[in-house]
CSV table of C-alpha atoms in Angstrom, one decimal:
chain,number,residue,atom,x,y,z
O,1,MET,CA,-10.1,-12.5,16.8
O,2,ARG,CA,-6.1,-12.8,16.3
O,3,ARG,CA,-6.5,-12.0,12.3
O,4,GLY,CA,-9.8,-10.2,12.9
O,5,LEU,CA,-9.7,-7.1,10.7
O,6,THR,CA,-7.5,-9.0,8.0
O,7,GLN,CA,-9.9,-11.8,7.7
O,8,ALA,CA,-13.2,-9.8,7.5
O,9,LEU,CA,-11.8,-8.0,4.4
O,10,ALA,CA,-11.0,-11.0,2.8
O,11,ILE,CA,-14.3,-12.1,3.4
O,12,THR,CA,-15.6,-8.8,2.1
O,13,LEU,CA,-13.2,-8.9,-0.5
O,14,ALA,CA,-14.6,-12.8,-1.5
O,15,ALA,CA,-18.3,-11.7,-1.2
O,16,THR,CA,-18.5,-9.2,-3.5
O,17,VAL,CA,-16.5,-11.4,-6.1
O,18,PRO,CA,-19.7,-12.5,-8.8
O,19,ALA,CA,-20.6,-8.5,-8.8
O,20,ILE,CA,-18.0,-6.6,-9.6
O,21,ALA,CA,-15.2,-6.5,-12.6
O,22,TRP,CA,-11.4,-7.4,-10.8
O,23,ASP,CA,-7.9,-6.6,-11.9
O,24,VAL,CA,-5.5,-8.7,-11.8
O,25,ASP,CA,-1.7,-7.4,-11.2
O,26,GLY,CA,1.4,-9.6,-10.8
O,27,LEU,CA,5.0,-9.6,-10.1
O,28,LEU,CA,7.2,-13.0,-10.4
O,29,ASP,CA,10.9,-12.5,-10.0
O,30,VAL,CA,12.9,-16.0,-10.2
O,31,ARG,CA,16.9,-15.2,-9.1
O,32,LEU,CA,20.3,-16.5,-9.5
O,33,VAL,CA,21.8,-15.2,-6.1
O,34,HIS,CA,25.6,-15.3,-5.2
O,35,SER,CA,26.8,-14.5,-1.0
O,36,ASN,CA,29.5,-14.3,0.9
O,37,THR,CA,27.1,-14.0,3.8
O,38,ASP,CA,27.8,-16.6,7.0
O,39,ASP,CA,24.2,-16.2,8.3
O,40,SER,CA,21.0,-14.5,7.3
O,41,TRP,CA,18.5,-12.7,9.5
O,42,THR,CA,16.2,-15.2,8.0
O,43,ASP,CA,17.4,-17.9,9.8
O,44,GLY,CA,18.3,-16.0,12.5
O,45,GLY,CA,21.4,-14.7,12.2
O,46,LEU,CA,23.1,-11.6,12.5
O,47,GLY,CA,23.7,-11.0,8.6
O,48,LYS,CA,22.1,-8.0,7.1
O,49,GLN,CA,21.3,-9.1,3.5
O,50,ARG,CA,18.1,-11.8,2.9
O,51,TYR,CA,20.3,-14.3,1.0
O,52,ASP,CA,23.3,-16.5,2.8
O,53,SER,CA,26.3,-18.5,1.3
O,54,ASN,CA,23.8,-21.6,2.6
O,55,HIS,CA,21.1,-20.2,0.3
O,56,GLU,CA,22.6,-19.2,-3.0
O,57,GLY,CA,21.4,-20.6,-6.3
O,58,LEU,CA,18.2,-20.5,-7.8
O,59,ARG,CA,15.8,-18.6,-5.9
O,60,LEU,CA,11.9,-17.4,-6.0
O,61,GLY,CA,12.7,-13.2,-5.5
O,62,GLN,CA,9.0,-12.2,-5.4
O,63,GLY,CA,5.9,-13.6,-6.2
O,64,LEU,CA,3.1,-11.2,-5.9
O,65,LEU,CA,-0.2,-10.9,-7.2
O,66,THR,CA,-2.8,-8.0,-6.7
O,67,LEU,CA,-6.6,-8.1,-6.8
O,68,SER,CA,-8.5,-5.2,-7.3
O,69,GLY,CA,-12.1,-4.0,-8.1
O,70,ASN,CA,-14.5,-1.2,-7.3
O,71,PRO,CA,-17.5,-2.5,-5.9
O,72,LEU,CA,-18.8,0.8,-5.8
O,73,ASP,CA,-18.0,4.2,-7.8
O,74,THR,CA,-16.0,5.6,-5.4
O,75,VAL,CA,-15.1,2.7,-3.4
O,76,GLN,CA,-12.4,0.4,-4.4
O,77,ALA,CA,-11.2,-3.0,-3.0
O,78,SER,CA,-7.6,-4.6,-2.9
O,79,ALA,CA,-5.6,-7.6,-1.4
O,80,THR,CA,-2.0,-8.9,-2.3
O,81,ILE,CA,-0.9,-12.0,-1.8
O,82,SER,CA,2.7,-12.9,-1.8
O,83,ALA,CA,5.1,-16.3,-2.7
O,84,ASP,CA,8.4,-16.6,-0.5
O,85,ASP,CA,10.4,-19.6,-1.3
O,86,ARG,CA,12.3,-19.9,2.1
O,87,ARG,CA,8.4,-18.8,4.1
O,88,HIS,CA,7.1,-22.2,6.3
O,89,HIS,CA,4.2,-21.3,4.3
O,90,VAL,CA,5.1,-20.0,1.2
O,91,VAL,CA,2.1,-17.8,0.6
O,92,ASP,CA,0.8,-15.2,2.7
O,93,ILE,CA,-1.4,-12.2,2.4
O,94,THR,CA,0.5,-8.7,2.9
O,95,GLU,CA,-2.1,-6.1,2.1
O,96,ALA,CA,-6.3,-6.1,2.3
O,97,PHE,CA,-8.0,-3.0,2.3
O,98,LEU,CA,-10.8,-0.4,1.2
O,99,ARG,CA,-10.3,2.7,-0.3
O,100,TRP,CA,-12.8,5.9,-1.1
O,101,ARG,CA,-12.2,8.5,-3.2
O,102,PRO,CA,-15.8,10.5,-3.0
O,103,ILE,CA,-15.9,12.9,-5.7
O,104,PRO,CA,-14.4,16.0,-5.6
O,105,THR,CA,-16.4,19.6,-4.8
O,106,SER,CA,-13.6,21.7,-4.7
O,107,SER,CA,-9.6,21.5,-5.8
O,108,TRP,CA,-9.0,19.6,-2.6
O,109,ARG,CA,-9.3,15.6,-2.9
O,110,THR,CA,-10.0,13.0,-0.2
O,111,GLU,CA,-9.1,9.3,0.4
O,112,LEU,CA,-10.0,7.3,3.2
O,113,LYS,CA,-8.2,3.9,3.4
O,114,ALA,CA,-9.5,1.1,5.7
O,115,GLY,CA,-7.9,-2.3,6.4
O,116,ALA,CA,-4.3,-3.4,6.6
O,117,PHE,CA,-1.7,-1.9,4.1
O,118,PHE,CA,2.0,0.1,4.4
O,119,ALA,CA,2.4,3.1,5.6
O,120,PRO,CA,2.7,5.3,2.3
O,121,PHE,CA,6.5,6.4,3.2
O,122,SER,CA,8.7,4.4,0.6
O,123,LEU,CA,9.9,6.1,-1.8
O,124,GLU,CA,11.3,2.9,-3.3
O,125,ASN,CA,8.6,0.9,-3.0
O,126,ASP,CA,6.5,2.1,-6.1
O,127,GLY,CA,5.4,-1.2,-7.7
O,128,THR,CA,3.0,-4.2,-7.7
O,129,GLY,CA,2.8,-5.0,-4.1
O,130,TRP,CA,4.9,-2.5,-2.6
O,131,SER,CA,7.9,-4.3,-4.9
O,132,THR,CA,10.6,-2.2,-5.8
O,133,THR,CA,11.1,-0.3,-9.5
O,134,ARG,CA,14.8,0.9,-9.7
O,135,THR,CA,16.7,-1.9,-7.4
O,136,LEU,CA,16.1,-5.3,-6.8
O,137,SER,CA,17.1,-4.9,-2.9
O,138,ALA,CA,15.7,-1.5,-0.7
O,139,SER,CA,17.2,0.7,1.5
O,140,ALA,CA,17.7,0.0,4.9
O,141,ILE,CA,15.1,2.1,5.8
O,142,ASN,CA,12.8,0.7,3.5
O,143,SER,CA,13.9,-3.0,4.2
O,144,TRP,CA,12.9,-2.7,7.7
O,145,PHE,CA,9.3,-0.8,6.6
O,146,GLY,CA,8.7,-3.9,4.6
O,147,GLU,CA,9.8,-6.1,7.2
O,148,GLU,CA,8.5,-4.9,10.4
O,149,LEU,CA,6.0,-2.0,10.0
O,150,ARG,CA,2.2,-2.6,8.7
O,151,THR,CA,-1.0,-0.5,9.4
O,152,LYS,CA,-3.6,-2.1,10.6
O,153,GLY,CA,-6.5,0.4,11.1
O,154,ILE,CA,-7.6,3.7,9.2
O,155,GLU,CA,-5.5,6.4,6.9
O,156,LEU,CA,-7.0,9.3,5.5
O,157,GLN,CA,-5.0,11.8,3.2
O,158,ILE,CA,-6.0,15.6,1.9
O,159,SER,CA,-4.3,17.0,-1.1
O,160,ARG,CA,-4.8,19.7,-3.5
O,161,PRO,CA,-2.6,19.4,-6.6
O,162,GLY,CA,-1.8,22.2,-8.3
O,163,ARG,CA,-3.1,22.2,-11.7
O,164,PHE,CA,-6.6,22.3,-10.3
O,165,VAL,CA,-6.1,25.8,-9.6
O,166,GLN,CA,-3.7,26.4,-12.5
O,167,SER,CA,-0.4,26.5,-10.1
O,168,ALA,CA,2.7,24.5,-9.6
O,169,HIS,CA,2.7,23.9,-5.9
O,170,ASP,CA,1.0,20.7,-4.6
O,171,PHE,CA,-0.3,20.3,-1.1
O,172,GLY,CA,-0.8,17.3,1.1
O,173,LEU,CA,-1.6,16.3,4.6
O,174,MET,CA,-2.2,12.5,5.9
O,175,VAL,CA,-3.3,11.0,9.1
O,176,ALA,CA,-3.5,7.0,10.2
O,177,ALA,CA,-4.9,5.2,13.6
O,178,TYR,CA,-3.8,1.4,14.1
O,179,ARG,CA,-2.8,-1.0,16.0
O,180,GLY,CA,-1.7,-4.7,16.1
O,181,ASN,CA,2.1,-3.5,15.2
O,182,GLU,CA,2.9,-3.2,19.1
O,183,SER,CA,6.1,-5.4,18.3
O,184,ALA,CA,7.9,-3.2,15.6
O,185,GLY,CA,11.3,-2.1,16.8
O,186,SER,CA,11.9,-5.2,18.4
O,187,LEU,CA,13.9,-7.1,14.9
O,188,LEU,CA,15.7,-3.9,14.7
O,189,ALA,CA,17.0,-4.0,18.3
O,190,TYR,CA,18.0,-7.6,17.9
O,191,ARG,CA,19.5,-7.7,14.4
O,192,GLY,CA,19.6,-4.3,13.5
O,193,TRP,CA,19.5,-3.1,10.2
O,194,GLY,CA,19.1,-4.8,7.4
O,195,VAL,CA,19.4,-4.6,3.4
O,196,GLY,CA,16.9,-6.4,1.2
O,197,ASP,CA,13.3,-7.0,-0.6
O,198,ARG,CA,12.2,-9.3,2.0
O,199,ILE,CA,8.1,-8.3,2.5
O,200,THR,CA,7.1,-10.2,6.1
O,201,GLY,CA,3.1,-11.7,5.4
O,202,LEU,CA,0.6,-10.5,8.0
O,203,THR,CA,0.6,-14.1,9.5
O,204,GLU,CA,4.1,-15.6,9.5
O,205,THR,CA,6.9,-15.2,12.1
O,206,VAL,CA,10.0,-14.6,11.4
O,207,PRO,CA,13.3,-15.7,13.8
O,208,LEU,CA,15.2,-13.3,16.5
O,209,SER,CA,19.2,-13.3,16.5
O,210,ALA,CA,20.1,-15.5,19.4
O,211,VAL,CA,21.7,-12.3,21.3
O,212,PRO,CA,22.7,-13.1,25.0
O,213,ILE,CA,19.1,-11.7,26.4
O,214,TYR,CA,17.8,-15.0,24.6
O,215,GLY,CA,20.1,-17.2,26.2
O,216,ALA,CA,19.9,-19.7,29.5
O,217,TYR,CA,18.8,-18.0,31.7
O,218,GLY,CA,18.9,-14.5,30.5
O,219,PRO,CA,15.8,-11.7,30.5
O,220,LEU,CA,13.8,-13.9,28.1
O,221,ASP,CA,14.8,-17.2,27.8
O,222,GLN,CA,11.5,-18.6,27.8
O,223,ASP,CA,9.8,-16.1,25.3
O,224,ASP,CA,9.2,-17.3,21.9
O,225,LYS,CA,12.2,-16.6,19.4
O,226,LYS,CA,10.2,-15.9,16.6
O,227,LEU,CA,8.6,-12.8,15.8
O,228,ASP,CA,4.6,-12.0,15.2
O,229,ASP,CA,4.8,-8.5,14.6
O,230,PHE,CA,1.2,-7.6,13.4
O,231,HIS,CA,0.1,-9.0,16.8
O,232,GLN,CA,-2.4,-7.7,19.1
O,233,ILE,CA,-0.4,-6.9,22.3
O,234,ASP,CA,-1.8,-4.2,24.1
O,235,SER,CA,-5.2,-1.8,23.4
O,236,ARG,CA,-3.5,1.0,22.0
O,237,THR,CA,-3.4,3.1,19.4
O,238,GLY,CA,-0.7,4.2,17.3
O,239,TYR,CA,-0.6,6.8,14.8
O,240,TYR,CA,1.0,8.5,12.4
O,241,ALA,CA,1.0,11.8,10.4
O,242,ALA,CA,2.9,13.4,6.8
O,243,LEU,CA,2.7,16.5,5.4
O,244,HIS,CA,3.8,16.9,1.3
O,245,TYR,CA,4.9,19.3,-1.6
O,246,ALA,CA,5.8,18.9,-4.4
O,247,TYR,CA,6.8,21.4,-6.9
O,248,SER,CA,6.0,21.7,-10.8
O,249,GLY,CA,6.8,17.6,-11.1
O,250,TRP,CA,10.3,17.6,-10.6
O,251,ALA,CA,10.8,18.2,-6.5
O,252,SER,CA,8.6,16.9,-3.7
O,253,VAL,CA,9.7,16.5,0.1
O,254,ASP,CA,7.6,14.5,2.7
O,255,GLY,CA,8.3,14.7,6.4
O,256,TYR,CA,6.2,12.4,9.3
O,257,HIS,CA,6.0,11.6,12.7
O,258,TYR,CA,5.1,7.8,13.4
O,259,ASP,CA,4.2,6.3,17.1
O,260,ASN,CA,3.2,2.9,17.5
O,261,ASN,CA,2.3,4.7,21.1
O,262,ALA,CA,3.0,1.1,22.6
O,263,ASN,CA,3.1,0.1,26.2
O,264,PRO,CA,6.4,-1.5,26.4
O,265,ALA,CA,5.3,-3.1,29.9
O,266,ALA,CA,3.0,-4.9,28.0
O,267,TRP,CA,3.3,-9.0,27.3
O,268,ALA,CA,1.3,-10.9,25.3
O,269,HIS,CA,1.5,-14.4,23.0
O,270,TYR,CA,5.2,-15.3,24.6
O,271,GLN,CA,6.1,-11.1,23.2
O,272,TRP,CA,6.9,-8.1,24.8
O,273,ALA,CA,5.5,-4.5,23.0
O,274,TRP,CA,8.0,-2.3,22.1
O,275,ARG,CA,7.2,1.8,22.2
O,276,THR,CA,8.4,2.8,18.9
O,277,ARG,CA,8.9,6.1,17.3
O,278,PHE,CA,10.5,8.0,14.4
O,279,ASP,CA,10.8,11.5,12.1
O,280,GLY,CA,11.2,10.6,9.1
O,281,LEU,CA,11.8,12.8,5.6
O,282,ASN,CA,11.9,12.1,2.3
O,283,LEU,CA,13.2,14.3,-0.8
O,284,LYS,CA,13.1,13.4,-4.9
O,285,LEU,CA,13.9,15.3,-7.7
O,286,MET,CA,14.2,15.3,-11.6
O,287,PRO,CA,17.2,17.5,-12.0
O,288,ALA,CA,17.0,16.9,-16.2
O,289,GLU,CA,15.3,14.5,-18.6
O,290,GLY,CA,15.8,10.5,-17.4
O,291,TRP,CA,17.1,11.3,-14.3
O,292,GLU,CA,16.1,10.9,-10.9
O,293,VAL,CA,17.2,11.7,-7.3
O,294,LEU,CA,15.9,10.2,-4.2
O,295,ALA,CA,17.0,10.5,-0.5
O,296,GLN,CA,15.4,9.3,2.6
O,297,GLY,CA,16.2,10.0,6.2
O,298,LEU,CA,15.1,8.7,9.6
O,299,ARG,CA,16.0,9.1,13.8
O,300,GLY,CA,14.0,7.7,16.2
O,301,SER,CA,13.7,5.2,19.1
O,302,THR,CA,12.5,1.7,20.5
O,303,GLU,CA,12.3,0.9,24.5
O,304,TRP,CA,11.1,-1.9,26.0
O,305,ASN,CA,10.7,-2.3,30.2
O,306,PRO,CA,11.1,-6.6,31.7
O,307,VAL,CA,14.7,-5.1,31.6
O,308,PRO,CA,14.3,-1.1,31.1
O,309,ALA,CA,16.1,-0.3,28.2
O,310,ARG,CA,16.2,2.1,25.3
O,311,MET,CA,17.1,1.9,21.6
O,312,ASP,CA,18.3,4.6,19.3
O,313,TYR,CA,18.4,4.6,15.8
O,314,ARG,CA,19.0,6.7,12.3
O,315,ALA,CA,20.0,5.5,8.7
O,316,GLY,CA,19.4,7.1,5.3
O,317,TYR,CA,20.3,6.7,1.7
O,318,ILE,CA,20.9,8.3,-1.6
O,319,LEU,CA,19.9,6.8,-4.3
O,320,ALA,CA,20.6,8.1,-8.2
O,321,ASP,CA,18.7,6.7,-11.5
O,322,TYR,CA,19.1,7.2,-14.9
O,323,ARG,CA,17.2,6.1,-17.7
O,324,TRP,CA,17.7,5.8,-21.7
O,325,ASP,CA,15.1,3.7,-24.2
O,326,GLU,CA,15.0,0.2,-23.0
O,327,ASN,CA,17.6,0.5,-19.7
O,328,LEU,CA,17.8,1.5,-16.0
O,329,ILE,CA,20.9,1.8,-14.2
O,330,ALA,CA,20.5,3.2,-10.3
O,331,ALA,CA,22.9,3.5,-7.7
O,332,ARG,CA,22.5,4.0,-4.0
O,333,TYR,CA,24.4,4.6,-0.7
O,334,ASP,CA,22.8,3.9,2.5
O,335,ARG,CA,24.3,4.7,6.2
O,336,PHE,CA,23.2,3.2,9.7
O,337,LYS,CA,23.5,3.6,13.2
O,338,THR,CA,21.9,2.1,16.6
O,339,TRP,CA,22.8,2.7,20.1
O,340,ARG,CA,21.5,2.8,23.6
O,341,PRO,CA,21.4,6.4,25.1
O,342,GLY,CA,23.8,6.6,28.4
O,343,PHE,CA,24.3,2.6,28.2
O,344,LYS,CA,25.9,0.9,31.4
O,345,SER,CA,26.9,-2.9,31.7
O,346,SER,CA,24.8,-5.0,33.6
O,347,TYR,CA,25.0,-9.1,34.1
O,348,PHE,CA,22.3,-9.1,31.3
O,349,PHE,CA,23.6,-6.8,28.9
O,350,PRO,CA,27.9,-7.0,29.6
O,351,ASP,CA,28.3,-4.9,26.4
O,352,ASP,CA,26.1,-2.6,24.2
O,353,TYR,CA,24.3,-5.6,22.0
O,354,TYR,CA,22.2,-3.2,20.4
O,355,SER,CA,24.4,-1.2,18.9
O,356,GLU,CA,25.6,-1.1,15.5
O,357,SER,CA,27.2,0.9,12.7
O,358,GLY,CA,27.2,0.4,8.9
O,359,HIS,CA,27.3,1.5,5.7
O,360,ALA,CA,26.3,-0.4,2.5
O,361,TRP,CA,26.7,0.0,-1.9
O,362,THR,CA,23.7,-0.7,-4.1
O,363,VAL,CA,24.7,-0.7,-7.9
O,364,SER,CA,22.2,-2.2,-10.6
O,365,TYR,CA,21.4,-2.6,-14.1
O,366,THR,CA,18.0,-3.2,-15.8
O,367,HIS,CA,17.2,-3.8,-19.1
O,368,GLU,CA,13.7,-3.9,-20.8
O,369,LEU,CA,13.7,-7.3,-23.1
O,370,ARG,CA,10.3,-6.9,-23.9
O,371,GLU,CA,7.2,-4.7,-22.0
O,372,GLY,CA,7.0,-6.8,-18.4
O,373,LEU,CA,9.6,-8.1,-18.8
O,374,ASN,CA,13.1,-6.9,-17.8
O,375,LEU,CA,16.5,-8.8,-17.0
O,376,THR,CA,18.1,-6.9,-13.4
O,377,ALA,CA,21.7,-7.5,-12.3
O,378,GLU,CA,22.5,-6.3,-9.3
O,379,TRP,CA,25.6,-5.8,-6.7
O,380,VAL,CA,25.4,-4.9,-3.0
O,381,ARG,CA,28.1,-4.7,-0.5
O,382,VAL,CA,27.0,-4.1,3.3
O,383,HIS,CA,29.8,-3.9,6.0
O,384,SER,CA,28.6,-3.5,10.0
O,385,ASP,CA,30.4,-3.4,13.0
O,386,ARG,CA,28.0,-5.5,15.8
O,387,PRO,CA,29.0,-6.3,19.2
O,388,ALA,CA,26.4,-8.9,19.0
O,389,ARG,CA,28.2,-11.2,17.2
O,390,GLU,CA,31.0,-11.7,19.4
O,391,PHE,CA,28.0,-13.6,21.8
O,392,LEU,CA,27.9,-15.9,18.5
O,393,ASN,CA,31.8,-16.8,18.3
O,394,GLN,CA,32.0,-14.7,15.1
O,395,PRO,CA,33.8,-11.1,14.4
O,396,ALA,CA,31.9,-8.0,15.3
O,397,ALA,CA,33.0,-6.1,12.3
O,398,GLN,CA,31.8,-8.1,9.0
O,399,THR,CA,31.6,-7.1,5.2
O,400,GLU,CA,29.4,-9.0,3.1
O,401,GLN,CA,29.0,-9.0,-0.4
O,402,SER,CA,25.9,-10.5,-2.7
O,403,THR,CA,25.6,-10.5,-6.9
O,404,THR,CA,22.1,-11.3,-8.0
O,405,VAL,CA,20.4,-11.8,-11.8
O,406,ALA,CA,16.6,-11.5,-11.9
O,407,LEU,CA,14.0,-12.2,-14.4
O,408,ARG,CA,11.0,-10.2,-13.7
O,409,TRP,CA,7.9,-10.5,-15.2
O,410,ALA,CA,5.0,-7.8,-14.5
O,411,PHE,CA,2.0,-8.5,-16.0
């Protein structure tokens, strides 16, 4: 039953292929990368960016394909596969779900989604297959969402668009219940925050950094050094809830609470469960023609019990972009931090290897060559201070920079 829900949905989609008309949307992103990062987290290091100096040059940034159709008038089936040239099996599925939108009988609208999908917390990832549309990389917050979070369950949204009642005010609420995301938070604890656009597939694993807890005679020296975030570890059900408000099409605010409700003492498949909770706030403004401002803030904690430990974390960013003719320029500033409240030195934890602080700058320019074909140049600078690097004979404080030029074809 390892992938039961995803497999069932895939069979459902395949069975209905001959019966309905399917729409295909995709994104192909080929890029040239230059980076001074020593060891990217994607290779088990503590670098903050997706690519390091050993993986520069021509890369497949994103290969996304979404298949969607309507087996019934009010039901949509959708599945997305992604390709990553540094993924072991290259291709993996990232979403597969059914969405029911009943015909409304009042000014209120209802939507029910079931399957495996992204929680709708990100303001940046509104493109095909949860891709970014203003910059190549996502903020630290949304990078983490794409790396470790996925809803495998059901989500209910209820909304009242103001236009249906001649009002400038939109309201909405959302609740969801899910399972199979109990190890979410472990990558954030071992690696810390990152800035990139890597999306983890539902069946793949990602490497964990070689921090002391995984060393010889460490408390987890027999555990798997790779993370399978979407594997069922305990029998608990997690949840999230959100509220939405928008005014007259130029301002919106969202508040949400997330709790995977994991048992931090549960262990299965050589992995521990992590109890991960956070509260978030999103703000979107469109103050003038062509201008847009996005801001997200997040604060939470994650904990596990083999060696009782809790890590708190917070992050936030502000992004401004301006569009004119066939051009888009965007700039973003991130701040992020993790720490262990009340930390005391011990044999396994002589220093606070979970702690870090840092910030990042991102500047991006996009030119539309023709409809669906864009050329984007992006510069990212990340400065972070993480004591765990000293365990790897690296300086705790590091500054990483990357420059990327990407050709993106959306179809």
